């Protein structure tokens, strides 16, 4: 596991490292707390001072460097409730988690399936309500047809969904659209296999 390396100086107040590390200070000490990853993956960070270093590798472990003291940071354990209570303002600044949606298409074209209209409407509403958000749209196909043709078809699907956001006045500059063709199948199939779940566009609102 790769561990980010961090030297925490006495003057540091707040830092956020790789969405896994929350650092806070209140005179006369600097503290670093390791937050859990949203997807549950393990993470770790090395916290160092002039007198040594320690590794945080469990959620809510806390390293403390007291002003004027020598030696490695001290290590103890806190919990989610205490961290949130002590750092309310910092948590309020964290953007909401990305929202993900998927819409599906008829075989061989860019016609959105009727049952995907509701999902598309939801994605549009969320994107418009989320101030400053941007959108990543990725088109896919099933394995029917040539790879090059499917690359083109997936891009057309992605561009069509992008245009639906633009038509609702979402800023075009904040929408990225890409086509992945028959790569990254949602359902693994043999070549030349029609599979409705692979004929999709994913939408990430973040």
Coordinates of N, CA and C in Angstrom, one line a residue:
X1 N 0.9 -1.2 0.0 CA 0.0 0.0 0.0 C 0.9 1.2 0.0
X2 N 0.6 2.1 -0.9 CA 1.4 3.4 -1.0 C 0.8 4.3 0.1
X3 N 1.7 4.9 0.9 CA 1.3 5.8 1.9 C 1.8 7.2 1.6
X4 N 0.8 8.2 1.6 CA 1.3 9.6 1.4 C 2.1 10.0 2.6
X5 N 3.2 10.8 2.3 CA 4.1 11.2 3.4 C 3.8 12.7 3.7
X6 N 3.7 13.0 5.0 CA 3.4 14.3 5.3 C 4.2 14.8 6.5
X7 N 4.8 15.9 6.5 CA 5.5 16.5 7.6 C 4.6 17.6 8.1
X8 N 4.1 17.5 9.4 CA 3.2 18.5 9.9 C 4.0 19.5 10.8
X9 N 4.1 20.7 10.4 CA 4.8 21.7 11.2 C 3.9 22.3 12.2
X10 N 4.5 23.0 13.2 CA 3.7 23.5 14.3 C 2.7 24.6 13.9
X11 N 3.0 25.3 12.8 CA 2.2 26.4 12.4 C 1.0 25.9 11.6
X12 N 0.9 24.6 11.2 CA -0.2 24.2 10.4 C -1.5 24.1 11.1
X13 N -2.6 24.6 10.5 CA -3.9 24.5 11.2 C -4.8 23.5 10.5
X14 N -5.0 23.5 9.2 CA -5.9 22.5 8.6 C -5.3 22.1 7.3
X15 N -5.4 20.8 7.0 CA -5.0 20.2 5.8 C -5.9 19.1 5.4
X16 N -6.0 18.8 4.1 CA -6.8 17.7 3.6 C -6.0 16.9 2.7
X17 N -5.7 15.6 2.9 CA -4.8 14.9 2.1 C -5.5 13.7 1.5
X18 N -5.6 13.7 0.1 CA -6.2 12.6 -0.6 C -7.5 12.1 -0.2
X19 N -8.3 13.0 0.3 CA -9.7 12.8 0.8 C -9.7 11.8 1.9
X20 N -8.6 11.4 2.5 CA -8.6 10.4 3.5 C -8.0 11.0 4.8
X21 N -7.4 12.2 4.8 CA -6.7 12.7 5.9 C -7.4 14.1 6.3
X22 N -7.7 14.2 7.6 CA -8.2 15.4 8.1 C -7.2 15.9 9.1
X23 N -6.7 17.1 8.9 CA -5.8 17.7 9.9 C -6.4 18.9 10.5
X24 N -6.3 19.0 11.8 CA -6.8 20.2 12.5 C -5.9 20.6 13.6
X25 N -5.9 21.8 14.0 CA -5.1 22.2 15.1 C -5.9 23.2 16.0
X26 N -5.5 23.1 17.3 CA -6.0 24.1 18.2 C -4.8 24.3 19.1
X27 N -4.4 25.5 19.2 CA -3.2 25.9 20.0 C -3.4 25.3 21.4
X28 N -2.3 24.6 21.9 CA -0.9 24.7 21.4 C -0.5 23.3 20.7
X29 N -1.4 22.7 20.0 CA -1.0 21.4 19.4 C -1.5 21.3 18.0
X30 N -0.9 20.5 17.2 CA -1.4 20.2 15.8 C -1.8 18.7 15.8
X31 N -3.0 18.5 15.3 CA -3.5 17.1 15.3 C -3.8 16.7 13.9
X32 N -3.6 15.4 13.6 CA -4.0 14.8 12.3 C -4.8 13.6 12.6
X33 N -5.9 13.5 11.9 CA -6.8 12.3 12.1 C -7.0 11.6 10.7
X34 N -6.8 10.3 10.7 CA -7.0 9.6 9.4 C -8.5 9.2 9.3
X35 N -9.1 9.7 8.2 CA -10.5 9.4 8.0 C -10.6 8.2 7.1
X36 N -11.7 7.4 7.2 CA -11.9 6.2 6.4 C -12.2 6.6 5.0
X37 N -11.8 5.8 4.0 CA -12.1 6.0 2.6 C -13.6 5.8 2.4
X38 N -14.3 6.6 1.5 CA -15.7 6.4 1.3 C -16.0 5.0 0.8
X39 N -15.1 4.3 0.1 CA -15.4 3.0 -0.5 C -14.9 1.9 0.4
X40 N -14.3 2.2 1.6 CA -13.9 1.2 2.5 C -12.5 0.7 2.3
X41 N -11.8 1.2 1.3 CA -10.4 0.8 1.0 C -9.5 1.2 2.1
X42 N -8.4 0.4 2.4 CA -7.5 0.8 3.5 C -6.7 2.0 3.0
X43 N -6.2 2.8 3.9 CA -5.4 4.0 3.6 C -4.4 4.2 4.8
X44 N -3.4 4.9 4.6 CA -2.4 5.2 5.6 C -1.7 6.5 5.3
X45 N -1.1 7.1 6.3 CA -0.4 8.3 6.2 C 0.7 8.4 7.2
X46 N 1.9 8.9 6.8 CA 3.0 9.0 7.8 C 3.0 10.5 8.2
X47 N 3.0 10.7 9.5 CA 3.0 12.1 10.1 C 4.3 12.3 10.8
X48 N 5.0 13.3 10.4 CA 6.3 13.5 10.9 C 6.5 14.9 11.6
X49 N 7.3 15.0 12.5 CA 7.7 16.3 13.1 C 9.3 16.3 13.2
X50 N 9.8 17.3 13.8 CA 11.3 17.4 13.9 C 11.9 16.2 14.7
X51 N 11.0 15.7 15.6 CA 11.5 14.7 16.5 C 11.2 13.2 16.1
X52 N 10.6 13.0 15.0 CA 10.3 11.6 14.6 C 9.0 11.6 13.8
X53 N 8.6 10.4 13.6 CA 7.3 10.2 12.8 C 6.6 8.9 13.2
X54 N 5.3 8.9 12.9 CA 4.5 7.7 13.2 C 3.6 7.5 12.0
X55 N 3.0 6.3 11.9 CA 2.1 5.9 10.8 C 0.7 5.8 11.3
X56 N -0.3 6.4 10.7 CA -1.7 6.2 11.0 C -2.2 5.3 9.9
X57 N -2.7 4.1 10.3 CA -3.2 3.2 9.3 C -4.6 2.6 9.7
X58 N -5.2 3.1 10.7 CA -6.6 2.7 11.1 C -7.5 3.9 11.1
X59 N -8.7 3.8 10.7 CA -9.6 4.9 10.7 C -9.7 5.6 12.1
X60 N -9.7 6.9 12.1 CA -9.8 7.7 13.3 C -8.6 7.6 14.3
X61 N -7.5 7.0 13.8 CA -6.3 7.2 14.6 C -5.9 8.7 14.5
X62 N -5.3 9.2 15.6 CA -5.0 10.6 15.7 C -3.5 10.8 16.2
X63 N -2.8 11.6 15.4 CA -1.4 12.0 15.8 C -1.5 13.4 16.3
X64 N -0.7 13.7 17.4 CA -0.7 15.0 18.0 C 0.7 15.4 18.2
X65 N 1.0 16.7 17.7 CA 2.3 17.3 17.9 C 2.1 18.5 18.8
X66 N 2.6 18.5 20.0 CA 2.5 19.6 20.9 C 3.6 20.6 20.6
X67 N 3.2 21.9 20.6 CA 4.1 23.0 20.4 C 5.2 23.0 21.4
X68 N 6.4 23.1 21.0 CA 7.6 23.2 21.9 C 8.1 21.9 22.4
X69 N 7.4 20.8 22.0 CA 7.8 19.4 22.5 C 8.7 18.8 21.4
X70 N 9.6 17.9 21.9 CA 10.5 17.2 21.0 C 10.0 15.7 21.0
X71 N 10.5 15.0 20.0 CA 10.1 13.6 19.9 C 9.0 13.4 18.8
X72 N 8.7 12.1 18.6 CA 7.7 11.8 17.6 C 6.3 12.2 18.0
X73 N 5.4 12.4 17.1 CA 4.0 12.7 17.5 C 3.4 11.6 18.4
X74 N 2.5 12.0 19.3 CA 1.8 11.0 20.1 C 0.7 10.4 19.3
X75 N 0.3 9.2 19.6 CA -0.8 8.5 18.9 C -1.9 8.1 19.8
X76 N -3.1 8.4 19.4 CA -4.3 7.8 20.2 C -5.4 7.6 19.2
X77 N -6.6 7.2 19.7 CA -7.7 6.9 18.9 C -8.9 7.8 19.2
X78 N -9.6 8.3 18.2 CA -10.8 9.1 18.4 C -11.9 8.4 17.6
X79 N -13.0 9.0 17.4 CA -14.2 8.4 16.7 C -14.8 9.4 15.8
X80 N -15.8 8.9 15.0 CA -16.4 9.7 13.9 C -17.2 10.9 14.5
X81 N -17.9 10.6 15.6 CA -18.7 11.7 16.2 C -17.8 12.8 16.7
X82 N -16.8 12.4 17.4 CA -15.9 13.5 18.0 C -15.2 14.3 16.9
X83 N -14.7 13.6 15.8 CA -14.1 14.3 14.7 C -15.0 15.3 14.1
X84 N -16.2 14.9 13.8 CA -17.2 15.8 13.2 C -17.6 17.0 14.1
X85 N -17.7 16.7 15.4 CA -18.0 17.8 16.4 C -16.9 18.8 16.4
X86 N -15.7 18.3 16.5 CA -14.5 19.2 16.6 C -14.2 20.0 15.3
X87 N -14.7 19.5 14.2 CA -14.3 20.1 12.9 C -15.6 20.4 12.0
X88 N -16.6 20.9 12.7 CA -17.9 21.1 12.0 C -17.7 22.1 10.7
X89 N -16.9 23.1 10.9 CA -16.8 24.1 9.8 C -16.1 23.4 8.6
X90 N -15.1 22.6 8.9 CA -14.3 21.9 7.8 C -15.2 20.9 7.1
X91 N -16.0 20.2 7.8 CA -16.9 19.2 7.2 C -17.9 19.9 6.3
X92 N -18.3 21.1 6.8 CA -19.3 21.9 6.0 C -18.8 22.3 4.6
X93 N -17.4 22.4 4.5 CA -16.8 22.8 3.3 C -16.6 21.7 2.3
X94 N -16.8 20.4 2.8 CA -16.5 19.3 1.9 C -17.7 19.2 0.9
X95 N -17.4 19.1 -0.4 CA -18.5 19.0 -1.4 C -19.3 17.6 -1.2
X96 N -20.5 17.6 -1.6 CA -21.3 16.3 -1.5 C -20.7 15.3 -2.4
X97 N -20.9 14.0 -2.1 CA -20.4 12.9 -2.9 C -21.0 13.0 -4.3
X98 N -20.2 12.5 -5.3 CA -20.7 12.5 -6.7 C -22.0 11.6 -6.8
X99 N -22.9 12.0 -7.6 CA -24.1 11.2 -7.9 C -24.0 10.5 -9.3
X100 N -24.3 9.3 -9.3 CA -24.1 8.5 -10.6 C -25.4 7.9 -11.1
X101 N -25.6 8.0 -12.4 CA -26.8 7.5 -13.0 C -26.4 6.7 -14.3
X102 N -27.3 5.9 -14.8 CA -27.1 5.2 -16.0 C -28.4 5.2 -16.8
X103 N -28.3 5.4 -18.1 CA -29.5 5.4 -19.0 C -29.1 4.4 -20.1
X104 N -30.1 3.8 -20.7 CA -29.9 2.7 -21.7 C -30.6 3.1 -23.0
X105 N -30.0 2.4 -24.1 CA -30.4 2.7 -25.5 C -30.9 1.5 -26.2
X106 N -31.6 1.8 -27.3 CA -32.0 0.7 -28.2 C -30.8 0.2 -28.9
X107 N -30.9 -1.0 -29.5 CA -29.7 -1.6 -30.2 C -29.3 -0.8 -31.4
X108 N -28.0 -0.5 -31.5 CA -27.5 0.0 -32.8 C -27.8 1.5 -33.0
X109 N -28.4 2.2 -32.1 CA -28.7 3.6 -32.4 C -28.6 4.5 -31.1
X110 N -29.1 5.7 -31.2 CA -29.0 6.6 -30.1 C -30.3 6.9 -29.4
X111 N -31.3 6.0 -29.6 CA -32.6 6.2 -29.1 C -32.7 5.7 -27.6
X112 N -32.9 6.7 -26.7 CA -33.0 6.4 -25.3 C -34.2 5.5 -25.0
X113 N -34.0 4.4 -24.2 CA -35.1 3.5 -23.9 C -36.1 4.3 -23.0
X114 N -37.4 4.0 -23.3 CA -38.4 4.7 -22.5 C -38.3 4.7 -21.0
X115 N -37.9 3.5 -20.5 CA -37.7 3.4 -19.0 C -36.6 4.2 -18.5
X116 N -35.7 4.7 -19.3 CA -34.6 5.5 -18.9 C -34.9 7.0 -18.8
X117 N -36.0 7.4 -19.3 CA -36.4 8.8 -19.3 C -36.5 9.3 -17.9
X118 N -37.1 8.5 -17.0 CA -37.2 9.0 -15.6 C -35.8 9.2 -15.0
X119 N -34.9 8.3 -15.2 CA -33.5 8.4 -14.7 C -32.8 9.7 -15.3
X120 N -33.1 9.9 -16.5 CA -32.5 11.1 -17.2 C -33.0 12.4 -16.5
X121 N -34.3 12.4 -16.3 CA -35.0 13.5 -15.7 C -34.4 13.8 -14.3
X122 N -34.2 12.7 -13.5 CA -33.6 12.8 -12.2 C -32.2 13.4 -12.2
X123 N -31.4 12.9 -13.2 CA -30.0 13.4 -13.3 C -30.0 14.9 -13.7
X124 N -30.9 15.3 -14.5 CA -31.0 16.7 -14.9 C -31.3 17.5 -13.7
X125 N -32.3 17.1 -12.9 CA -32.7 17.9 -11.8 C -31.6 18.0 -10.8
X126 N -30.9 16.9 -10.5 CA -29.8 17.0 -9.5 C -28.7 17.9 -10.0
X127 N -28.3 17.8 -11.3 CA -27.3 18.6 -11.8 C -27.6 20.1 -11.7
X128 N -28.9 20.4 -12.1 CA -29.3 21.8 -12.1 C -29.3 22.4 -10.7
X129 N -29.6 21.5 -9.7 CA -29.8 22.0 -8.3 C -28.4 22.1 -7.6
X130 N -27.4 21.5 -8.1 CA -26.1 21.4 -7.4 C -25.2 22.5 -7.9
X131 N -25.1 23.6 -7.2 CA -24.3 24.7 -7.6 C -22.9 24.4 -7.9
X132 N -22.4 24.9 -9.0 CA -21.0 24.7 -9.4 C -20.6 23.3 -9.8
X133 N -21.6 22.4 -10.0 CA -21.2 21.0 -10.3 C -20.7 20.9 -11.8
X134 N -20.0 19.8 -12.0 CA -19.7 19.5 -13.4 C -20.1 18.0 -13.6
X135 N -20.1 17.6 -14.9 CA -20.7 16.3 -15.3 C -19.7 15.6 -16.2
X136 N -19.6 14.3 -15.9 CA -18.8 13.4 -16.8 C -19.8 12.4 -17.4
X137 N -19.9 12.4 -18.7 CA -20.8 11.5 -19.4 C -20.0 10.5 -20.2
X138 N -20.2 9.2 -20.0 CA -19.4 8.2 -20.7 C -20.4 7.2 -21.4
X139 N -20.2 7.1 -22.8 CA -21.0 6.2 -23.6 C -20.4 4.9 -23.8
X140 N -21.3 3.8 -23.9 CA -20.8 2.5 -24.1 C -21.8 1.8 -25.1
X141 N -21.3 0.6 -25.6 CA -22.1 -0.2 -26.5 C -22.0 -1.7 -26.0
X142 N -22.8 -2.5 -26.6 CA -22.6 -4.0 -26.5 C -21.5 -4.4 -27.5
X143 N -21.4 -5.7 -27.7 CA -20.3 -6.2 -28.5 C -20.7 -6.5 -29.9
X144 N -21.9 -6.1 -30.3 CA -22.4 -6.3 -31.7 C -21.8 -5.3 -32.6
X145 N -21.1 -5.7 -33.6 CA -20.5 -4.7 -34.6 C -19.0 -4.6 -34.4
X146 N -18.4 -3.8 -35.3 CA -17.0 -3.6 -35.3 C -16.6 -2.7 -34.1
X147 N -15.4 -2.8 -33.7 CA -14.9 -2.0 -32.5 C -14.9 -0.5 -32.9
X148 N -14.5 -0.2 -34.1 CA -14.4 1.2 -34.5 C -15.8 1.8 -34.6
X149 N -16.8 1.1 -35.1 CA -18.1 1.5 -35.2 C -18.7 1.7 -33.8
X150 N -18.4 0.8 -32.9 CA -19.0 0.9 -31.6 C -18.3 2.1 -30.8
X151 N -17.1 2.4 -31.1 CA -16.5 3.6 -30.5 C -17.3 4.9 -30.9
X152 N -17.6 4.9 -32.2 CA -18.3 6.1 -32.8 C -19.7 6.1 -32.2
X153 N -20.4 5.0 -32.1 CA -21.7 5.0 -31.6 C -21.8 5.4 -30.1
X154 N -20.8 4.9 -29.3 CA -20.8 5.3 -27.9 C -20.6 6.8 -27.7
X155 N -19.8 7.3 -28.6 CA -19.6 8.8 -28.5 C -20.8 9.6 -28.9
X156 N -21.5 9.1 -29.9 CA -22.8 9.8 -30.3 C -23.8 9.7 -29.1
X157 N -23.9 8.6 -28.5 CA -24.8 8.4 -27.3 C -24.4 9.4 -26.2
X158 N -23.1 9.5 -25.9 CA -22.6 10.4 -24.9 C -22.9 11.9 -25.3
X159 N -22.7 12.2 -26.6 CA -22.9 13.6 -27.0 C -24.4 13.9 -27.0
X160 N -25.3 12.9 -27.3 CA -26.7 13.2 -27.2 C -27.1 13.5 -25.8
X161 N -26.7 12.7 -24.8 CA -27.0 13.0 -23.4 C -26.4 14.4 -23.0
X162 N -25.2 14.7 -23.4 CA -24.6 16.0 -23.1 C -25.5 17.1 -23.6
X163 N -26.0 16.9 -24.9 CA -26.9 18.0 -25.4 C -28.2 18.1 -24.6
X164 N -28.7 17.1 -24.0 CA -29.9 17.2 -23.2 C -29.6 18.1 -22.0
X165 N -28.4 18.0 -21.4 CA -28.1 18.9 -20.3 C -28.0 20.3 -20.8
X166 N -27.3 20.5 -21.9 CA -27.2 21.8 -22.5 C -28.5 22.5 -22.8
X167 N -29.4 21.6 -23.3 CA -30.8 22.1 -23.7 C -31.5 22.6 -22.4
X168 N -31.1 22.1 -21.3 CA -31.7 22.5 -20.0 C -31.0 23.6 -19.3
X169 N -30.0 24.3 -20.1 CA -29.3 25.4 -19.7 C -28.1 25.1 -18.7
X170 N -27.7 23.8 -18.7 CA -26.5 23.5 -17.9 C -25.3 24.0 -18.7
X171 N -24.3 24.6 -18.1 CA -23.2 25.2 -18.9 C -22.4 24.1 -19.6
X172 N -22.3 24.3 -20.9 CA -21.6 23.3 -21.7 C -20.1 23.1 -21.3
X173 N -19.5 24.2 -20.9 CA -18.1 24.1 -20.5 C -17.9 23.1 -19.3
X174 N -18.9 22.9 -18.6 CA -18.8 22.0 -17.4 C -19.2 20.6 -17.6
X175 N -19.4 20.2 -18.9 CA -19.8 18.8 -19.3 C -18.7 18.2 -20.1
X176 N -18.2 17.0 -19.7 CA -17.3 16.3 -20.5 C -18.0 15.0 -21.0
X177 N -17.8 14.7 -22.3 CA -18.4 13.5 -22.9 C -17.4 12.7 -23.6
X178 N -17.4 11.4 -23.3 CA -16.4 10.5 -23.9 C -17.1 9.2 -24.3
X179 N -16.5 8.5 -25.3 CA -17.1 7.2 -25.7 C -16.1 6.1 -25.4
X180 N -16.6 5.0 -24.9 CA -15.7 3.9 -24.5 C -16.0 2.6 -25.4
X181 N -17.0 2.8 -26.3 CA -17.3 1.6 -27.1 C -17.7 0.4 -26.3
X182 N -17.2 -0.7 -26.7 CA -17.5 -2.0 -26.1 C -16.5 -2.3 -25.0
X183 N -15.7 -1.4 -24.6 CA -14.8 -1.6 -23.5 C -15.6 -1.4 -22.2
X184 N -15.1 -2.0 -21.1 CA -15.7 -1.9 -19.8 C -17.2 -2.3 -19.8
X185 N -17.4 -3.5 -20.2 CA -18.8 -4.0 -20.3 C -19.4 -4.0 -18.9
X186 N -20.6 -3.6 -18.8 CA -21.3 -3.8 -17.5 C -21.6 -5.3 -17.3
X187 N -21.9 -6.0 -18.3 CA -22.1 -7.5 -18.3 C -21.2 -8.1 -19.3
X188 N -20.3 -9.0 -18.8 CA -19.4 -9.6 -19.7 C -20.1 -10.6 -20.6
X189 N -19.8 -10.4 -22.0 CA -20.4 -11.3 -23.0 C -19.3 -11.6 -24.0
X190 N -19.7 -12.6 -24.8 CA -18.8 -12.9 -26.0 C -19.0 -11.9 -27.1
X191 N -18.2 -11.9 -28.1 CA -18.3 -10.9 -29.2 C -19.6 -11.2 -29.9
X192 N -20.1 -10.1 -30.5 CA -21.4 -10.2 -31.3 C -22.6 -10.6 -30.4
X193 N -22.6 -10.2 -29.2 CA -23.7 -10.6 -28.3 C -24.5 -9.3 -28.0
X194 N -25.8 -9.3 -28.3 CA -26.6 -8.1 -28.0 C -27.0 -8.2 -26.5
X195 N -26.7 -7.2 -25.8 CA -26.9 -7.1 -24.3 C -27.4 -5.7 -23.9
X196 N -28.7 -5.6 -23.6 CA -29.2 -4.2 -23.3 C -28.5 -3.5 -22.2
X197 N -28.0 -4.2 -21.2 CA -27.3 -3.5 -20.1 C -26.0 -2.9 -20.4
X198 N -25.4 -3.4 -21.6 CA -24.2 -2.8 -22.0 C -24.4 -1.6 -22.9
X199 N -25.6 -1.4 -23.5 CA -25.9 -0.2 -24.3 C -26.3 0.9 -23.4
X200 N -25.4 1.6 -22.9 CA -25.7 2.6 -21.8 C -24.8 3.8 -21.9
X201 N -25.3 4.8 -21.2 CA -24.5 6.0 -20.9 C -24.5 6.2 -19.4
X202 N -23.3 6.4 -18.8 CA -23.2 6.7 -17.4 C -23.0 8.2 -17.2
X203 N -23.6 8.7 -16.2 CA -23.6 10.1 -15.9 C -23.1 10.3 -14.5
X204 N -22.1 11.1 -14.3 CA -21.5 11.4 -13.0 C -21.7 12.9 -12.7
X205 N -22.5 13.2 -11.8 CA -22.6 14.6 -11.4 C -21.8 14.8 -10.1
X206 N -20.8 15.7 -10.2 CA -19.9 15.9 -9.1 C -19.7 17.4 -8.8

